[in-house]
PDB file of C-alpha atoms in Angstrom:
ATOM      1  CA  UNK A   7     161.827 134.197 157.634  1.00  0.00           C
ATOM      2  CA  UNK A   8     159.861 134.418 154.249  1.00  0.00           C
ATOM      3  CA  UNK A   9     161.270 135.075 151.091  1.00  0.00           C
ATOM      4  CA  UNK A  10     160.504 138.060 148.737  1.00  0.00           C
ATOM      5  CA  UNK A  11     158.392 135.489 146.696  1.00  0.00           C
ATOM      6  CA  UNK A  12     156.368 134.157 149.329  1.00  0.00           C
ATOM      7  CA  UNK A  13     155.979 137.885 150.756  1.00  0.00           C
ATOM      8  CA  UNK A  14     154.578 138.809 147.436  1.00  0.00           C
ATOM      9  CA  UNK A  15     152.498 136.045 147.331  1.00  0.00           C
ATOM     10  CA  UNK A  16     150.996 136.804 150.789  1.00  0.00           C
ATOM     11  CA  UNK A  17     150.084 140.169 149.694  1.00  0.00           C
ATOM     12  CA  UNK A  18     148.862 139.175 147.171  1.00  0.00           C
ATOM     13  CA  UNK A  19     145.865 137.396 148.181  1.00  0.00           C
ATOM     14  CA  UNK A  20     145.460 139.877 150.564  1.00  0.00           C
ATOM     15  CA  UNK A  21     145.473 142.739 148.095  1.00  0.00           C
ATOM     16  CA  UNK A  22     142.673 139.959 145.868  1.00  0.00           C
ATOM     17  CA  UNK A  23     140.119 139.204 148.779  1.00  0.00           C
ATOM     18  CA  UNK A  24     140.033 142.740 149.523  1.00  0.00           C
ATOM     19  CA  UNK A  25     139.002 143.595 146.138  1.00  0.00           C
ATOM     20  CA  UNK A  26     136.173 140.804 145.979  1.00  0.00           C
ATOM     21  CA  UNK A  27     134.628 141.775 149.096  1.00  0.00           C
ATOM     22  CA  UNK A  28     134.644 145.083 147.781  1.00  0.00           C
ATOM     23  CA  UNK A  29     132.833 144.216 144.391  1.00  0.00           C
ATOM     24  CA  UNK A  30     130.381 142.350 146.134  1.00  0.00           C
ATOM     25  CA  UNK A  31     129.323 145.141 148.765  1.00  0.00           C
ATOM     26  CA  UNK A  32     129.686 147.183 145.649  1.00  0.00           C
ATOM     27  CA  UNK A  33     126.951 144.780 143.382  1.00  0.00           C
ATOM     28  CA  UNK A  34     124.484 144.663 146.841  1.00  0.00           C
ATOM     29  CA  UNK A  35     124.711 148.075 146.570  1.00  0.00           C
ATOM     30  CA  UNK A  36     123.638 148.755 143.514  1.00  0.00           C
ATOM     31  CA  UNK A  37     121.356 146.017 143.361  1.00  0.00           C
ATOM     32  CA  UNK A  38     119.701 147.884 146.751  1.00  0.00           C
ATOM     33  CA  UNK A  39     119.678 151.232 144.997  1.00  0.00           C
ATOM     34  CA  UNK A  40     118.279 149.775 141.611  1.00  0.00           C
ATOM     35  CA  UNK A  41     115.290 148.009 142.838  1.00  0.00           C
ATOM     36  CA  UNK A  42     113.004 150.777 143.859  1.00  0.00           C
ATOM     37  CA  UNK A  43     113.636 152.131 141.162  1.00  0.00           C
ATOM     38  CA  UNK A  44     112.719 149.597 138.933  1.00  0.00           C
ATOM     39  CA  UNK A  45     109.328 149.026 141.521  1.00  0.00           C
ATOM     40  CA  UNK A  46     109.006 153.166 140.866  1.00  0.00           C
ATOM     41  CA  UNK A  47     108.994 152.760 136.923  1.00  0.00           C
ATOM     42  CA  UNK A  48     106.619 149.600 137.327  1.00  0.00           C
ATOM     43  CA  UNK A  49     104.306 151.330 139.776  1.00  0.00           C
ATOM     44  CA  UNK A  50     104.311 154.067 136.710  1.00  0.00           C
ATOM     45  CA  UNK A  51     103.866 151.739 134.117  1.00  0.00           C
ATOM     46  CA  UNK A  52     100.655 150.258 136.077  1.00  0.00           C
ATOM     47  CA  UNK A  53      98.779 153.733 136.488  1.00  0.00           C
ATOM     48  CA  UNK A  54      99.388 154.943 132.678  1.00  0.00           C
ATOM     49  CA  UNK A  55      98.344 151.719 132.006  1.00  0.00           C
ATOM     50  CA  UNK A  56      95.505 152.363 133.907  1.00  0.00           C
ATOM     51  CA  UNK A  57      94.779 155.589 131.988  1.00  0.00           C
ATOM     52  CA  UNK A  58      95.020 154.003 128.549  1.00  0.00           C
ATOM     53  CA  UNK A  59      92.293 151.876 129.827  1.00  0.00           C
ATOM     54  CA  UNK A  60      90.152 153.811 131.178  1.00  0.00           C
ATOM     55  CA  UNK A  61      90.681 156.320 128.047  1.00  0.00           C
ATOM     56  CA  UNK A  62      89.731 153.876 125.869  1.00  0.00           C
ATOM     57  CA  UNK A  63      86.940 152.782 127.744  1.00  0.00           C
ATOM     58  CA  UNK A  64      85.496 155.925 127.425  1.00  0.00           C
ATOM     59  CA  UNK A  65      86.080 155.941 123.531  1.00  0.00           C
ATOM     60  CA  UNK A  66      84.175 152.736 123.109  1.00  0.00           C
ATOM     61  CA  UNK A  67      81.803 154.499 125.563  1.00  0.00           C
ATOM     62  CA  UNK A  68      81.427 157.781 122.792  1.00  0.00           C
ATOM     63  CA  UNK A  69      81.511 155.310 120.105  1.00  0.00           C
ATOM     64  CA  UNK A  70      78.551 153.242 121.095  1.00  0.00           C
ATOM     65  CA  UNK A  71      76.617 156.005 121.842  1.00  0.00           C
ATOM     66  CA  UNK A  72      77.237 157.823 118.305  1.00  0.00           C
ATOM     67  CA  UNK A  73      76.650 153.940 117.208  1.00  0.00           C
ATOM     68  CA  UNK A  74      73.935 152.358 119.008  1.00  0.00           C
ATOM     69  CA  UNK A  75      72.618 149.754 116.906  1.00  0.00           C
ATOM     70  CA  UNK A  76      76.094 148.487 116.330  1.00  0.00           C
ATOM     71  CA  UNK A  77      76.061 146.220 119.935  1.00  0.00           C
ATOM     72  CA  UNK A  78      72.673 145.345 119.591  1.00  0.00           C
ATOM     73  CA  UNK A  79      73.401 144.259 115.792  1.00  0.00           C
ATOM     74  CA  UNK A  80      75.766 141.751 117.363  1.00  0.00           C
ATOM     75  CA  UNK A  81      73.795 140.674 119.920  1.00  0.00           C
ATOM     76  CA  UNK A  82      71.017 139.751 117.530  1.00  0.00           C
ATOM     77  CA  UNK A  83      73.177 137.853 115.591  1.00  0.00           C
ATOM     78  CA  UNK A  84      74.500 135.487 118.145  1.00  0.00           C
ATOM     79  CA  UNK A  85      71.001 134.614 119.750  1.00  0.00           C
ATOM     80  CA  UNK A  86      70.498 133.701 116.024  1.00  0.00           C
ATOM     81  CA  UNK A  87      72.798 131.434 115.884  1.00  0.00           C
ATOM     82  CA  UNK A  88      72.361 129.762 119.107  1.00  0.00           C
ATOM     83  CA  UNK A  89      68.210 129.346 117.947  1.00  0.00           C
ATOM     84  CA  UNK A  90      68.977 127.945 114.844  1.00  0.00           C
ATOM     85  CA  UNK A  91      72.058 125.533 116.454  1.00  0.00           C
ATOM     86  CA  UNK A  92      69.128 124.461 118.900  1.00  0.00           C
ATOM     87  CA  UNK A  93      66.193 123.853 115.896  1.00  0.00           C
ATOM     88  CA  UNK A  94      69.449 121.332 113.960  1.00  0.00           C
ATOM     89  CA  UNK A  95      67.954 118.011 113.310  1.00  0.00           C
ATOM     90  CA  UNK A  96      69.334 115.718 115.934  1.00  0.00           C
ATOM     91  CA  UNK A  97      71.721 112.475 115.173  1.00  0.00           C
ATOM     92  CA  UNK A  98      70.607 110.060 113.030  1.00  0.00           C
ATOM     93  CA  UNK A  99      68.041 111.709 110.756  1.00  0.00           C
ATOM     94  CA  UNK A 100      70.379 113.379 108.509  1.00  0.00           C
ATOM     95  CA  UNK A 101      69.995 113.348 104.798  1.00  0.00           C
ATOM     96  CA  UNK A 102      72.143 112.041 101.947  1.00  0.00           C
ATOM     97  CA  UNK A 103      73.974 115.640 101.652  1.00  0.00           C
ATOM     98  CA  UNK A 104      75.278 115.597 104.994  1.00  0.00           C
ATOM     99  CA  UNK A 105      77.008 112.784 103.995  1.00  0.00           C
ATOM    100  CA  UNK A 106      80.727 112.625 104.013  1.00  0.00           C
ATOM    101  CA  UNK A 107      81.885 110.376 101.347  1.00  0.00           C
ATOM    102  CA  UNK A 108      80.933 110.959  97.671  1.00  0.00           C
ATOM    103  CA  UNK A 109      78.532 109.255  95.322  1.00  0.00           C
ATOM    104  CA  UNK A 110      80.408 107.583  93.117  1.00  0.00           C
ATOM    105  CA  UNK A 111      79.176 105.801  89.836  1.00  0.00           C
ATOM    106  CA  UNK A 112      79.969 102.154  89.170  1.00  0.00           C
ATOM    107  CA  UNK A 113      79.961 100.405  85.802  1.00  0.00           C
ATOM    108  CA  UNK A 114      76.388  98.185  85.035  1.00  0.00           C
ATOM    109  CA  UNK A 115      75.596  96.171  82.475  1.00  0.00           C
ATOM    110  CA  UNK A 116      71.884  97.988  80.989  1.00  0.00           C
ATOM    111  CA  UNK A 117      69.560  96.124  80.237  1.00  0.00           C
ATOM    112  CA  UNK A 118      69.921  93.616  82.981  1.00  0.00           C
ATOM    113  CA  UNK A 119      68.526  93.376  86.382  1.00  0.00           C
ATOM    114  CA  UNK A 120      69.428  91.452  89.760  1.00  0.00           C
ATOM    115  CA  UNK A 121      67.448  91.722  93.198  1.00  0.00           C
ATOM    116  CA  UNK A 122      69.446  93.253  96.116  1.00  0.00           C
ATOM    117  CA  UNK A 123      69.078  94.441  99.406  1.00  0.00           C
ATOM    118  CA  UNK A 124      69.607  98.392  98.726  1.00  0.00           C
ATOM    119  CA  UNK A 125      69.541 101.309 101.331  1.00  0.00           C
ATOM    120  CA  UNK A 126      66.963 103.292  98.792  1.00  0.00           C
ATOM    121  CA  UNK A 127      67.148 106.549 101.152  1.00  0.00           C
ATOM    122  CA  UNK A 128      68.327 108.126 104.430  1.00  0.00           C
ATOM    123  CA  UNK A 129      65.734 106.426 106.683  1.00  0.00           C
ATOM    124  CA  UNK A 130      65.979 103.517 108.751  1.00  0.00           C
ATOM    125  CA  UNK A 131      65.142 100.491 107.157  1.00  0.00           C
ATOM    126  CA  UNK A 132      66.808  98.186 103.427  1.00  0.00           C
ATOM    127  CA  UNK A 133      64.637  97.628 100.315  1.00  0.00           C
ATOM    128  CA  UNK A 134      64.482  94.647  97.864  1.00  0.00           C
ATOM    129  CA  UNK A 135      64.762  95.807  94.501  1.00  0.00           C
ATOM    130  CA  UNK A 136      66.085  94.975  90.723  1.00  0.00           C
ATOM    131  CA  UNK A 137      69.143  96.727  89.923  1.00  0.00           C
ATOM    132  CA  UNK A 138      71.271  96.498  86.911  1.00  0.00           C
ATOM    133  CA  UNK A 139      74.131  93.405  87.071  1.00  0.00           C
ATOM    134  CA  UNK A 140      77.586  95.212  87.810  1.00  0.00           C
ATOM    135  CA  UNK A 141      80.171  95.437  85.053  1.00  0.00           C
ATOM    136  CA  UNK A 142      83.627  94.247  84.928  1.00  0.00           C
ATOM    137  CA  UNK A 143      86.987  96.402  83.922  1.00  0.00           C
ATOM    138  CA  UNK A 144      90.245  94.329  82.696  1.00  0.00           C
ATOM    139  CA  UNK A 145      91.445  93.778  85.886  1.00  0.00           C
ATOM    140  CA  UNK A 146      88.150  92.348  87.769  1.00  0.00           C
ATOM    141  CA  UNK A 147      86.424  89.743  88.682  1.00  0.00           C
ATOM    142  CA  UNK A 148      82.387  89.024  88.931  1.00  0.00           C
ATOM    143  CA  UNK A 149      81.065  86.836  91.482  1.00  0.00           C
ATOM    144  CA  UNK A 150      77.932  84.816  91.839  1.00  0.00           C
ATOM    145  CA  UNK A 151      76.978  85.102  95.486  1.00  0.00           C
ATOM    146  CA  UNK A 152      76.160  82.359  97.531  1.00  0.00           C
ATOM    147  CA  UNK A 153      75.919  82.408 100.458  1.00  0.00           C
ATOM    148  CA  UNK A 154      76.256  86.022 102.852  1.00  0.00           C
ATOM    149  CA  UNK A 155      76.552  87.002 107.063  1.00  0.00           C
ATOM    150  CA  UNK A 156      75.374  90.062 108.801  1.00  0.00           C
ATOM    151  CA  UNK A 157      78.314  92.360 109.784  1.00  0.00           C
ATOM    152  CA  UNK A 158      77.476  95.207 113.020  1.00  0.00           C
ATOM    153  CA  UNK A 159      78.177  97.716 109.886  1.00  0.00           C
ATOM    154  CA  UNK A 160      75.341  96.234 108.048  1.00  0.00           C
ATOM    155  CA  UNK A 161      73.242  96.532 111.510  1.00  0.00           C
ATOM    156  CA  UNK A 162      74.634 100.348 111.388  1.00  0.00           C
ATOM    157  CA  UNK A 163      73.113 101.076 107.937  1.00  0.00           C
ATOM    158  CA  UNK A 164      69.923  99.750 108.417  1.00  0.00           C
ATOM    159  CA  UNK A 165      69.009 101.923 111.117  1.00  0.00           C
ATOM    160  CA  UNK A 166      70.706 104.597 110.118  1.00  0.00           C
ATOM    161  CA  UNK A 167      72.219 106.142 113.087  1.00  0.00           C
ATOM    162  CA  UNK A 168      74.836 108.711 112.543  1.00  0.00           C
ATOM    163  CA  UNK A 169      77.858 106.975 111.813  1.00  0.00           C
ATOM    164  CA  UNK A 170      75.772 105.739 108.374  1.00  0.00           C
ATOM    165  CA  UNK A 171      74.566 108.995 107.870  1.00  0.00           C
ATOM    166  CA  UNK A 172      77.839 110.646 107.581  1.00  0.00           C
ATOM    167  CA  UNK A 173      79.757 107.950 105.326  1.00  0.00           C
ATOM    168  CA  UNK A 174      76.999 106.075 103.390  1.00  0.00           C
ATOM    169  CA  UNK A 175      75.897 107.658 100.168  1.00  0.00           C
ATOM    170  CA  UNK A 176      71.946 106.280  98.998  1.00  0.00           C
ATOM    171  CA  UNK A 177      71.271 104.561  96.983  1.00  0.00           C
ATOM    172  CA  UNK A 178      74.017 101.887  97.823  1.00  0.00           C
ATOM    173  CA  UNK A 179      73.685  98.172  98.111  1.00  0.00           C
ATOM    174  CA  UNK A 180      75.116  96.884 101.276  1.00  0.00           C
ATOM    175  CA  UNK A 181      76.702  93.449 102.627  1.00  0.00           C
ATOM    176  CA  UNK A 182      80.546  92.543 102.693  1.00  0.00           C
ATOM    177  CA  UNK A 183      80.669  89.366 103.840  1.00  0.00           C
ATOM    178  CA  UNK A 184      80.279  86.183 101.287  1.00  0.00           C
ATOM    179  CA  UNK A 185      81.235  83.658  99.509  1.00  0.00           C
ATOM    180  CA  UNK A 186      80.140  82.917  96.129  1.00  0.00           C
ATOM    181  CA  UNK A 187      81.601  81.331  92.993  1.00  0.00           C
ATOM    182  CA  UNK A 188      83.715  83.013  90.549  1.00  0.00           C
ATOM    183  CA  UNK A 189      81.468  84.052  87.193  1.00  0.00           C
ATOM    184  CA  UNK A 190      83.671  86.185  84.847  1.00  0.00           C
ATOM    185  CA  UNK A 191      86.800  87.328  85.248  1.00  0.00           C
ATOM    186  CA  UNK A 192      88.511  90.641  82.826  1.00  0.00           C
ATOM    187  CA  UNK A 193      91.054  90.005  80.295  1.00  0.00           C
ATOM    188  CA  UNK A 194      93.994  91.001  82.680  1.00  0.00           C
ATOM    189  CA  UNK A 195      93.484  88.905  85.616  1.00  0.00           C
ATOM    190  CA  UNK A 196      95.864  86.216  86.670  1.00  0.00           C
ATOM    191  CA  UNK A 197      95.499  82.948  88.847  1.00  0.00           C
ATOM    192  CA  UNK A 198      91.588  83.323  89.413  1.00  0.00           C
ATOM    193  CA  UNK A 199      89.225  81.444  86.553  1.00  0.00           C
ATOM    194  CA  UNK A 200      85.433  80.915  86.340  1.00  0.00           C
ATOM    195  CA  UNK A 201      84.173  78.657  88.525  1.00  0.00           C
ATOM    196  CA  UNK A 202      86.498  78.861  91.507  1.00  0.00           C
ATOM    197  CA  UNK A 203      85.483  79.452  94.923  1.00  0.00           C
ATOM    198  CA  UNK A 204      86.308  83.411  96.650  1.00  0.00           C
ATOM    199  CA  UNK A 205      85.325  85.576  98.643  1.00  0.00           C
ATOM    200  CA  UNK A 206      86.911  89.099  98.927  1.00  0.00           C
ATOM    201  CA  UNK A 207      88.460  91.589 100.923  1.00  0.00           C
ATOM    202  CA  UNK A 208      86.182  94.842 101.805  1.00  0.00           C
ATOM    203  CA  UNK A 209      88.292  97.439 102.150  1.00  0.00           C
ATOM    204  CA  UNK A 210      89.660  98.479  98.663  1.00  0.00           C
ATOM    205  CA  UNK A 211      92.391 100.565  98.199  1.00  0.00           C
ATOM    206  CA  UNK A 212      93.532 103.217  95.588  1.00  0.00           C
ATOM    207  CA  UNK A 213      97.464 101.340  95.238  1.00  0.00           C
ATOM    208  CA  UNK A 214      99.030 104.281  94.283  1.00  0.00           C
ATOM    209  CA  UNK A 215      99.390 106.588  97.527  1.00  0.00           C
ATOM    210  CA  UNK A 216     102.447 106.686  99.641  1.00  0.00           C
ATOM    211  CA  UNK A 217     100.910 103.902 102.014  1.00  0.00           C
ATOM    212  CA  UNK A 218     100.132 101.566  99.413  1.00  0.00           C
ATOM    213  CA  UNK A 219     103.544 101.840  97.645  1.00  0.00           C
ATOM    214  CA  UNK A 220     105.104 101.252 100.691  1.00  0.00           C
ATOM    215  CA  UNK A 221     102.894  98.081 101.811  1.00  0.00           C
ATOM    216  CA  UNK A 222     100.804  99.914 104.257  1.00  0.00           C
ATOM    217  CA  UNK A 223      97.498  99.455 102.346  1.00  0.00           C
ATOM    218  CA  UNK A 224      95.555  99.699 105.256  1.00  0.00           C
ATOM    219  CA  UNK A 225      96.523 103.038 106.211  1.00  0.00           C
ATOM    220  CA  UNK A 226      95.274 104.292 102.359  1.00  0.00           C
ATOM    221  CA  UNK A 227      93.862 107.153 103.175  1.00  0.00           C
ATOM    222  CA  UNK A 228      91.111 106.662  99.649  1.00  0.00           C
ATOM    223  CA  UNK A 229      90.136 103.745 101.094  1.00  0.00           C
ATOM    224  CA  UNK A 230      86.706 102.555 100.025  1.00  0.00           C
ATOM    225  CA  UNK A 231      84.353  99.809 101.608  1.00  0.00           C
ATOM    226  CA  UNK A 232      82.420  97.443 100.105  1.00  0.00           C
ATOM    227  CA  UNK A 233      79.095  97.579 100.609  1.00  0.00           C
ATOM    228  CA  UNK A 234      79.548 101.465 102.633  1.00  0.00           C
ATOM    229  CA  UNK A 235      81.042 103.519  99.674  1.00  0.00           C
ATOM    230  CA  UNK A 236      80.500 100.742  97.102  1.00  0.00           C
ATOM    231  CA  UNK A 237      77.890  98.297  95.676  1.00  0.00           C
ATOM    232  CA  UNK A 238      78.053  95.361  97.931  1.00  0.00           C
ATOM    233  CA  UNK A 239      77.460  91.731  98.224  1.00  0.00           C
ATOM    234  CA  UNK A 240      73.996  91.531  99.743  1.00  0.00           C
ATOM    235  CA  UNK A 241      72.895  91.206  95.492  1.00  0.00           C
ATOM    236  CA  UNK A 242      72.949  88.211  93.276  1.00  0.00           C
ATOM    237  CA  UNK A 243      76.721  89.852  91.638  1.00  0.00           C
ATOM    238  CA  UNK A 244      79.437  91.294  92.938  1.00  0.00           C
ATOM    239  CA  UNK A 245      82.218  93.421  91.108  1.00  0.00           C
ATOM    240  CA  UNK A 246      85.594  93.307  92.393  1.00  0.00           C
ATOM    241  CA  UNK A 247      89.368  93.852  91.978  1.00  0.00           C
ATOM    242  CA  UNK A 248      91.390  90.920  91.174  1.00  0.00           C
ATOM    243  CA  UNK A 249      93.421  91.485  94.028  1.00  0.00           C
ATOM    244  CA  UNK A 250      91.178  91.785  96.660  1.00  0.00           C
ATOM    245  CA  UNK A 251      89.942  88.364  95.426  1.00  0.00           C
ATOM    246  CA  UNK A 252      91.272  84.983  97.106  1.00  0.00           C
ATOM    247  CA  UNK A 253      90.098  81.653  96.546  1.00  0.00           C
ATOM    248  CA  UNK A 254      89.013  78.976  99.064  1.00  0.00           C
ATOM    249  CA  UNK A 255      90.741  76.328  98.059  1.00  0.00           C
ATOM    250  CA  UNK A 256      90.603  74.470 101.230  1.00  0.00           C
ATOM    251  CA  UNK A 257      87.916  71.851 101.130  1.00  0.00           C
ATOM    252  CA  UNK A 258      87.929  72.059 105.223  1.00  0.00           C
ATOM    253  CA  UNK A 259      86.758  75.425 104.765  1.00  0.00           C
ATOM    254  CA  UNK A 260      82.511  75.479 104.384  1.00  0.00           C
ATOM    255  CA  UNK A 261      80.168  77.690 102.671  1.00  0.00           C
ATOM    256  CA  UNK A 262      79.088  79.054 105.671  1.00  0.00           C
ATOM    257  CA  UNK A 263      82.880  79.802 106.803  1.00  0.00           C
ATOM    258  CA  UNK A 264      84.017  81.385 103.617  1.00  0.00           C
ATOM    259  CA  UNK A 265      81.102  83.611 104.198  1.00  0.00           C
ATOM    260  CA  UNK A 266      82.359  84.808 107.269  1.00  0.00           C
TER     261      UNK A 266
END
């Protein structure tokens, strides 16, 4: 015999999977009933769809024939652009104002000259010339060159292909690799004195960007080269930064090392 609480209990889930069959036969349903006519109203959507294209097909139809010098305007236009994007000088015989990077004027001492290898134009090819001897601010250093090496950049330059054309402003004396002997030095700098033996770094960096503060000079995005954006070392002088200065102490070290 069961008690009145397990009786209860037994009707109970009785009475509860009743009523979830139910609501489920009750959601298939409606789900049954609802989806044509959801297809119905998409069907509907489709055709007036339809009819708003084709309407305003036919406007743009009317409108180009009230207008019809407005398609052929356009089409003019873009054949001449794509003749004068075929009649663009190819790479490698651009001209100084293509050129990326901006000229830039460097202190010189008048009055003086110095030979130096220079890149005199955009054209293939480096030029011995006299050139006025490079200045010096507080905080740099002058070097007599001694000895220089041939860098693939330097290769670059002189036949001007389009990498030199884009980031080398003309005139510009080239080289970055040397050695040379230290010849004056401004009234700021520290630890280097006439006389010693440097050579320098090429890349020189502005030192007050958020990469330079926080020791990532070589990710300066002002960075300037030596010898690409800058009067370089393929000349009698040299002009530098103090700091991208660094002696060659080291007697096992050559002249033909230090150049490197």
């Amino acid at each position: 015999m069961l008690s009145t609480m397990s009786k209860f209990r037994v009707f109970r889930r009785m009475v509860g999977s009743h009523t979830r069959s139910h609501r489920c036969a009750m959601m298939s349903t409606t789900k049954a009933s609802a989806e044509p006519k959801e297809k119905e109203g998409e069907s509907k959507e489709r055709v007036d769809f339809k009819a708003n294209v084709v309407d305003n097909k036919g406007e743009r139809d009317t409108r180009a024939a009230a207008e019809p010098n407005v398609e052929s305007n356009v089409d003019s236009s873009r054949l001449r652009k794509k003749a004068a994007h075929k009649e663009a000088k190819p790479m490698g015989v651009y001209t100084r104002n293509l050129s990326t990077k901006p000229q830039i004027e460097y202190p010189v001492l008048w009055g003086t000259n110095m030979k130096a290898l220079v890149k005199e134009k955009a054209a293939e090819g480096l030029w011995m010339t006299d050139v006025p001897k490079p200045a010096i601010g507080p905080n740099d250093v002058l070097i007599k060159v001694t000895k220089t090496a041939i860098c693939g950049t330097d290769v670059h330059i002189y036949n001007w292909d389009a990498w030199a054309a884009r980031n080398v402003p003309t005139p510009m004396t080239v080289g970055h690799e040397y050695v040379g002997i230290v010849d004056e030095v401004g009234k700021e700098v520290r630890g280097i004195e006439p006389g010693m033996r440097v050579t320098g770094e090429g890349h020189i960096t502005c030192g007050h960007c958020r990469n330079c503060k926080g020791g990532r000079e070589h990710l300066c995005p002002y960075t300037v080269g030596v010898g690409v954006n800058r009067p370089g070392a393929f000349a009698e002088y040299i002009s530098l930064p103090a700091r991208n200065v660094f002696p060659l102490n080291d007697p096992k070290v050559g002249w033909w090392v230090g150049g490197l």
